[in-house]
CSV table of C-alpha atoms in Angstrom, one decimal:
chain,number,residue,atom,x,y,z
A,1,MET,CA,78.9,31.1,18.5
A,2,ASP,CA,76.1,32.0,20.9
A,3,ILE,CA,73.2,33.7,19.3
A,4,GLU,CA,72.7,36.1,22.2
A,5,ALA,CA,76.3,37.2,22.0
A,6,LEU,CA,75.8,37.9,18.3
A,7,LYS,CA,72.8,40.0,19.1
A,8,SER,CA,74.8,41.9,21.5
A,9,PHE,CA,77.6,42.3,19.0
A,10,LEU,CA,75.2,43.8,16.5
A,11,ALA,CA,73.8,46.1,19.2
A,12,PHE,CA,77.3,47.4,19.8
A,13,VAL,CA,77.8,47.9,16.0
A,14,GLU,CA,74.5,49.9,16.0
A,15,THR,CA,75.2,52.0,19.2
A,16,GLY,CA,79.0,52.2,19.3
A,17,SER,CA,78.8,51.8,23.0
A,18,PHE,CA,78.9,48.9,25.5
A,19,THR,CA,76.9,51.1,27.9
A,20,ARG,CA,73.9,51.6,25.5
A,21,THR,CA,74.2,47.9,24.3
A,22,ALA,CA,73.7,46.8,27.9
A,23,THR,CA,70.8,49.0,28.3
A,24,GLN,CA,69.1,47.8,25.1
A,25,MET,CA,69.8,44.2,25.8
A,26,HIS,CA,68.7,44.4,29.5
A,27,LYS,CA,72.1,43.1,30.7
A,28,THR,CA,74.9,44.6,32.9
A,29,GLN,CA,78.0,46.1,31.1
A,30,SER,CA,80.1,43.4,32.6
A,31,ALA,CA,77.8,40.7,31.1
A,32,ILE,CA,78.1,42.3,27.7
A,33,SER,CA,81.9,42.4,28.1
A,34,MET,CA,81.9,38.7,29.0
A,35,GLN,CA,79.8,37.9,26.0
A,36,MET,CA,82.2,39.7,23.7
A,37,LYS,CA,85.2,38.0,25.3
A,38,LYS,CA,83.7,34.6,24.7
A,39,LEU,CA,82.7,35.5,21.2
A,40,GLN,CA,86.4,36.5,20.4
A,41,GLN,CA,87.5,33.1,22.0
A,42,ASP,CA,85.1,31.2,19.9
A,43,ILE,CA,86.1,32.9,16.6
A,44,GLY,CA,89.8,33.0,17.6
A,45,GLN,CA,90.1,36.7,16.4
A,46,GLN,CA,90.2,40.1,18.0
A,47,LEU,CA,87.0,41.9,17.1
A,48,PHE,CA,87.7,45.2,18.8
A,49,VAL,CA,90.5,47.7,19.0
A,50,LYS,CA,90.7,50.5,21.4
A,51,GLU,CA,91.5,54.1,20.0
A,52,GLY,CA,91.7,56.5,22.9
A,53,ARG,CA,88.6,56.1,24.9
A,54,GLN,CA,86.6,54.6,22.0
A,55,LEU,CA,86.4,51.0,20.8
A,56,HIS,CA,86.3,50.3,17.1
A,57,LEU,CA,85.9,47.1,15.1
A,58,THR,CA,88.9,45.4,13.7
A,59,SER,CA,88.8,44.2,10.1
A,60,GLU,CA,87.8,40.7,11.4
A,61,GLY,CA,85.0,42.4,13.5
A,62,MET,CA,83.7,44.2,10.4
A,63,ALA,CA,83.8,40.9,8.5
A,64,LEU,CA,81.7,39.3,11.3
A,65,VAL,CA,78.9,42.0,11.0
A,66,GLY,CA,77.5,40.5,7.8
A,67,TYR,CA,77.6,36.9,9.0
A,68,ALA,CA,76.0,37.9,12.3
A,69,LYS,CA,73.1,39.8,10.6
A,70,LYS,CA,72.4,36.8,8.5
A,71,ILE,CA,72.5,34.3,11.5
A,72,VAL,CA,70.2,36.5,13.6
A,73,GLN,CA,67.8,37.2,10.7
A,74,LEU,CA,67.6,33.4,10.0
A,75,GLN,CA,66.8,32.8,13.7
A,76,GLN,CA,64.2,35.5,13.7
A,77,SER,CA,62.7,34.1,10.5
A,78,ALA,CA,62.6,30.6,11.9
A,79,LEU,CA,60.9,31.7,15.1
A,80,THR,CA,58.3,33.8,13.2
A,81,ASN,CA,57.4,31.0,10.7
A,82,LEU,CA,57.4,28.2,13.3
A,83,ALA,CA,55.5,30.1,16.0
A,84,SER,CA,51.8,29.2,16.3
A,85,ALA,CA,50.8,32.2,18.3
A,86,THR,CA,49.2,35.2,16.5
A,87,PRO,CA,52.1,37.7,15.5
A,88,LYS,CA,52.3,40.9,17.4
A,89,THR,CA,51.1,44.0,15.5
A,90,LEU,CA,51.7,46.7,18.0
A,91,LEU,CA,54.4,49.0,17.0
A,92,GLN,CA,55.7,52.0,18.9
A,93,LEU,CA,57.2,54.6,16.6
A,94,GLY,CA,59.0,57.8,17.7
A,95,CYS,CA,59.3,60.9,15.5
A,96,PRO,CA,60.6,64.4,16.1
A,97,ASP,CA,57.9,67.0,15.8
A,98,ASP,CA,59.8,68.8,12.9
A,99,TYR,CA,59.4,65.6,10.6
A,100,ALA,CA,55.8,65.0,11.5
A,101,GLU,CA,54.5,66.6,8.4
A,102,SER,CA,57.3,65.8,5.9
A,103,VAL,CA,58.8,62.4,6.8
A,104,LEU,CA,56.2,60.7,9.0
A,105,PRO,CA,53.3,60.3,6.5
A,106,THR,CA,55.2,58.5,3.9
A,107,LEU,CA,56.9,56.2,6.5
A,108,ILE,CA,53.6,55.3,8.1
A,109,GLU,CA,52.2,54.4,4.6
A,110,LEU,CA,55.2,52.2,4.0
A,111,LEU,CA,54.9,50.5,7.4
A,112,HIS,CA,51.3,49.6,6.8
A,113,HIS,CA,52.2,48.4,3.3
A,114,ASN,CA,54.9,46.1,4.7
A,115,VAL,CA,53.3,44.9,8.1
A,116,GLU,CA,49.9,43.4,8.2
A,117,HIS,CA,47.3,44.4,10.8
A,118,LEU,CA,49.5,47.1,12.2
A,119,ASP,CA,48.6,48.9,15.4
A,120,LEU,CA,50.8,51.9,15.2
A,121,GLN,CA,51.4,54.2,18.2
A,122,VAL,CA,53.4,57.4,17.5
A,123,THR,CA,55.4,59.4,20.1
A,124,CYS,CA,56.8,62.9,19.2
A,125,ALA,CA,59.9,64.1,21.0
A,126,SER,CA,63.4,65.3,20.2
A,127,SER,CA,66.0,62.8,18.7
A,128,PRO,CA,68.0,62.4,22.0
A,129,GLN,CA,64.8,61.8,23.9
A,130,LEU,CA,63.7,59.3,21.4
A,131,LEU,CA,67.0,57.4,21.4
A,132,SER,CA,66.7,57.3,25.3
A,133,GLN,CA,63.2,55.8,25.0
A,134,LEU,CA,64.5,53.4,22.4
A,135,ASP,CA,67.3,52.2,24.7
A,136,GLN,CA,64.6,51.7,27.6
A,137,GLY,CA,62.5,49.5,25.3
A,138,LEU,CA,59.6,52.0,25.2
A,139,LEU,CA,60.0,52.3,21.4
A,140,ASP,CA,60.4,49.8,18.6
A,141,LEU,CA,61.5,52.3,15.9
A,142,ALA,CA,62.5,56.0,16.0
A,143,ILE,CA,63.0,58.6,13.3
A,144,VAL,CA,66.1,60.6,14.3
A,145,THR,CA,68.4,63.3,13.1
A,146,ARG,CA,72.0,62.0,12.8
A,147,SER,CA,75.2,63.7,11.6
A,148,ALA,CA,76.2,63.4,7.9
A,149,ASN,CA,77.9,60.1,7.1
A,150,SER,CA,76.9,58.5,10.5
A,151,GLU,CA,76.2,54.9,10.6
A,152,GLN,CA,73.4,55.0,13.1
A,153,GLY,CA,70.2,53.3,12.0
A,154,TYR,CA,69.2,53.2,8.4
A,155,LEU,CA,69.2,56.3,6.1
A,156,LEU,CA,65.9,57.7,5.1
A,157,CYS,CA,66.9,61.0,3.4
A,158,GLN,CA,69.5,63.8,3.5
A,159,ASP,CA,68.7,67.4,4.3
A,160,HIS,CA,70.3,70.7,5.3
A,161,GLY,CA,69.6,73.6,7.6
A,162,VAL,CA,68.1,76.9,6.5
A,163,TRP,CA,67.2,80.2,7.9
A,164,VAL,CA,63.5,81.2,7.6
A,165,GLY,CA,61.7,84.3,8.2
A,166,ALA,CA,58.4,86.0,7.2
A,167,ASN,CA,59.6,89.5,6.5
A,168,GLN,CA,63.2,89.5,5.6
A,169,ALA,CA,63.7,93.3,5.4
A,170,ASN,CA,62.1,94.1,8.9
A,171,LEU,CA,63.9,91.6,11.3
A,172,LEU,CA,67.4,91.5,9.6
A,173,GLU,CA,67.7,95.1,9.8
A,174,GLN,CA,67.2,95.3,13.6
A,175,SER,CA,70.3,95.9,15.7
A,176,THR,CA,69.4,92.8,17.8
A,177,LEU,CA,68.2,89.9,15.8
A,178,PRO,CA,65.2,88.0,17.4
A,179,LEU,CA,65.5,84.2,17.3
A,180,ALA,CA,63.1,81.3,17.8
A,181,VAL,CA,65.0,78.1,17.8
A,182,PHE,CA,64.8,74.5,18.8
A,183,GLN,CA,66.1,73.3,22.1
A,184,LYS,CA,69.8,73.0,23.0
A,185,GLU,CA,70.2,69.4,21.8
A,186,CYS,CA,69.3,70.4,18.3
A,187,ARG,CA,72.1,70.7,15.9
A,188,PHE,CA,70.7,73.8,14.4
A,189,HIS,CA,70.4,75.5,17.8
A,190,GLN,CA,74.1,75.1,18.4
A,191,ALA,CA,75.1,76.1,14.8
A,192,ALA,CA,72.9,79.1,14.8
A,193,ILE,CA,73.9,80.5,18.2
A,194,GLU,CA,77.7,79.8,17.8
A,195,GLY,CA,77.6,81.1,14.3
A,196,LEU,CA,76.0,84.3,15.1
A,197,MET,CA,78.5,84.8,18.0
A,198,LYS,CA,81.5,84.3,15.7
A,199,GLN,CA,80.2,86.8,13.3
A,200,ASN,CA,79.6,89.3,16.2
A,201,GLN,CA,75.9,89.5,15.3
A,202,ALA,CA,73.8,90.6,18.2
A,203,PHE,CA,70.8,88.4,18.9
A,204,SER,CA,68.1,87.6,21.4
A,205,VAL,CA,66.4,84.2,21.7
A,206,ILE,CA,62.8,84.9,22.3
A,207,ALA,CA,61.9,81.2,22.6
A,208,CYS,CA,63.2,77.8,22.6
A,209,SER,CA,60.9,74.9,21.6
A,210,GLY,CA,60.9,71.3,20.7
A,211,SER,CA,57.9,71.9,18.4
A,212,ALA,CA,58.4,72.9,14.9
A,213,SER,CA,54.8,74.1,14.7
A,214,ALA,CA,55.5,76.5,17.5
A,215,LEU,CA,58.6,77.9,15.8
A,216,ARG,CA,56.9,78.3,12.5
A,217,GLY,CA,54.0,80.1,14.2
A,218,LEU,CA,56.4,82.7,15.7
A,219,VAL,CA,58.1,83.2,12.4
A,220,LYS,CA,54.9,83.6,10.5
A,221,GLN,CA,53.8,86.4,12.9
A,222,ASP,CA,57.2,88.1,12.1
A,223,LEU,CA,58.2,87.8,15.7
A,224,ALA,CA,61.5,86.1,14.9
A,225,ILE,CA,63.6,84.2,12.4
A,226,SER,CA,64.6,80.6,12.9
A,227,ALA,CA,67.0,77.9,11.9
A,228,MET,CA,65.6,74.5,11.0
A,229,ALA,CA,65.8,71.6,8.5
A,230,ASN,CA,64.6,72.5,5.0
A,231,LEU,CA,62.1,69.7,5.3
A,232,SER,CA,60.6,71.3,8.4
A,233,ARG,CA,60.0,74.8,7.0
A,234,ASN,CA,56.8,74.1,5.1
A,235,ALA,CA,56.1,77.2,3.0
A,236,LEU,CA,58.2,79.6,5.1
A,237,PRO,CA,60.6,81.7,3.0
A,238,VAL,CA,64.3,80.8,3.1
A,239,LEU,CA,66.5,83.7,4.2
A,240,LYS,CA,69.8,84.1,2.3
A,241,ASP,CA,71.9,86.8,3.8
A,242,PRO,CA,75.7,87.1,4.5
A,243,ARG,CA,74.9,88.2,8.1
A,244,LEU,CA,73.4,84.7,8.8
A,245,PRO,CA,76.0,81.9,9.3
A,246,PRO,CA,75.8,78.6,7.4
A,247,LEU,CA,73.9,75.7,8.9
A,248,PRO,CA,75.0,72.1,8.9
A,249,SER,CA,73.8,69.2,6.6
A,250,ILE,CA,72.1,66.4,8.3
A,251,GLU,CA,70.8,62.9,7.7
A,252,ILE,CA,67.4,61.5,8.8
A,253,ALA,CA,67.5,57.8,9.8
A,254,LEU,CA,65.3,55.1,11.1
A,255,VAL,CA,66.6,53.4,14.2
A,256,LYS,CA,65.4,50.0,15.4
A,257,HIS,CA,65.5,48.8,19.0
A,258,SER,CA,68.1,45.9,19.0
A,259,GLY,CA,66.1,43.8,21.4
A,260,SER,CA,62.6,44.5,20.1
A,261,SER,CA,60.2,41.7,19.0
A,262,ALA,CA,59.6,40.6,15.5
A,263,VAL,CA,56.9,43.1,14.8
A,264,VAL,CA,59.3,44.4,12.2
A,265,SER,CA,62.5,42.5,11.3
A,266,GLN,CA,65.7,44.1,10.4
A,267,SER,CA,65.2,43.0,6.8
A,268,GLN,CA,61.9,44.7,6.7
A,269,VAL,CA,63.3,48.0,8.2
A,270,GLU,CA,66.0,47.9,5.5
A,271,GLN,CA,63.4,47.4,2.8
A,272,ILE,CA,61.2,50.1,4.1
A,273,CYS,CA,64.0,52.6,4.2
A,274,GLN,CA,65.0,51.7,0.6
A,275,GLN,CA,61.5,52.3,-0.5
A,276,PHE,CA,61.4,55.6,1.4
A,277,GLN,CA,64.6,56.7,-0.3
A,278,TYR,CA,63.2,55.9,-3.7
A,279,ARG,CA,60.0,57.9,-3.0
A,280,PHE,CA,62.0,60.8,-1.7
A,281,SER,CA,64.3,60.9,-4.7
A,282,THR,CA,61.4,60.9,-7.2
A,283,GLN,CA,59.5,63.7,-5.5
């Protein structure tokens, strides 16, 4: 089995898309398809099954995942241990602004604990923007919001959406509810807007922003209420009112670029996420 084909296979498992796999591995989609065809021929088993427009792993494909991870990890370990050059320490990390105060500090502490002489550069943007930068090789790791029970990346913690406001009685009694929400790609934006429309609750969006700090500032000044992750609200009061629709649960995960250098290995990322989960559960 070709090691590069196994890396492409694991990239597909991570992204669920040959298109994103090709982008991350710096290959054409046809080249990825040929790699997967050759891999199936080498193994003598079908690894993929098409369901509608989506490709999914067969039972043999799922069985290969564990072996492929061990083979790739062993290769990375051999290259790291045998290399005479000084190991790279520059790490590009992406983080949504809404997790900069709650998730990021603990993760940075764990990264420095697990990676020696780390030169850490942090970029703040929305989860879709960070995934795009990850695919382009501009980031090594990214903290992202994912749907509950998604397999993307490695789980850091679970959270849920909440409505927040400074003066509950004032704004909730207005005929038109003033909102300050994240931008359209945010799960809470869609859930808030669609939920209020279904409940025939009149509202007006006074601002959309990718910055949690900006939204919290508007809420603190009692200019609007907002929908955000519980981890992002800081000390803002939670609004519990039947006129406000429920907001979804989410998971926060750490995603690694499939083709990134050995600044952090897959096993290190898994270990760091496990350490984070333990810290989070004991807070």
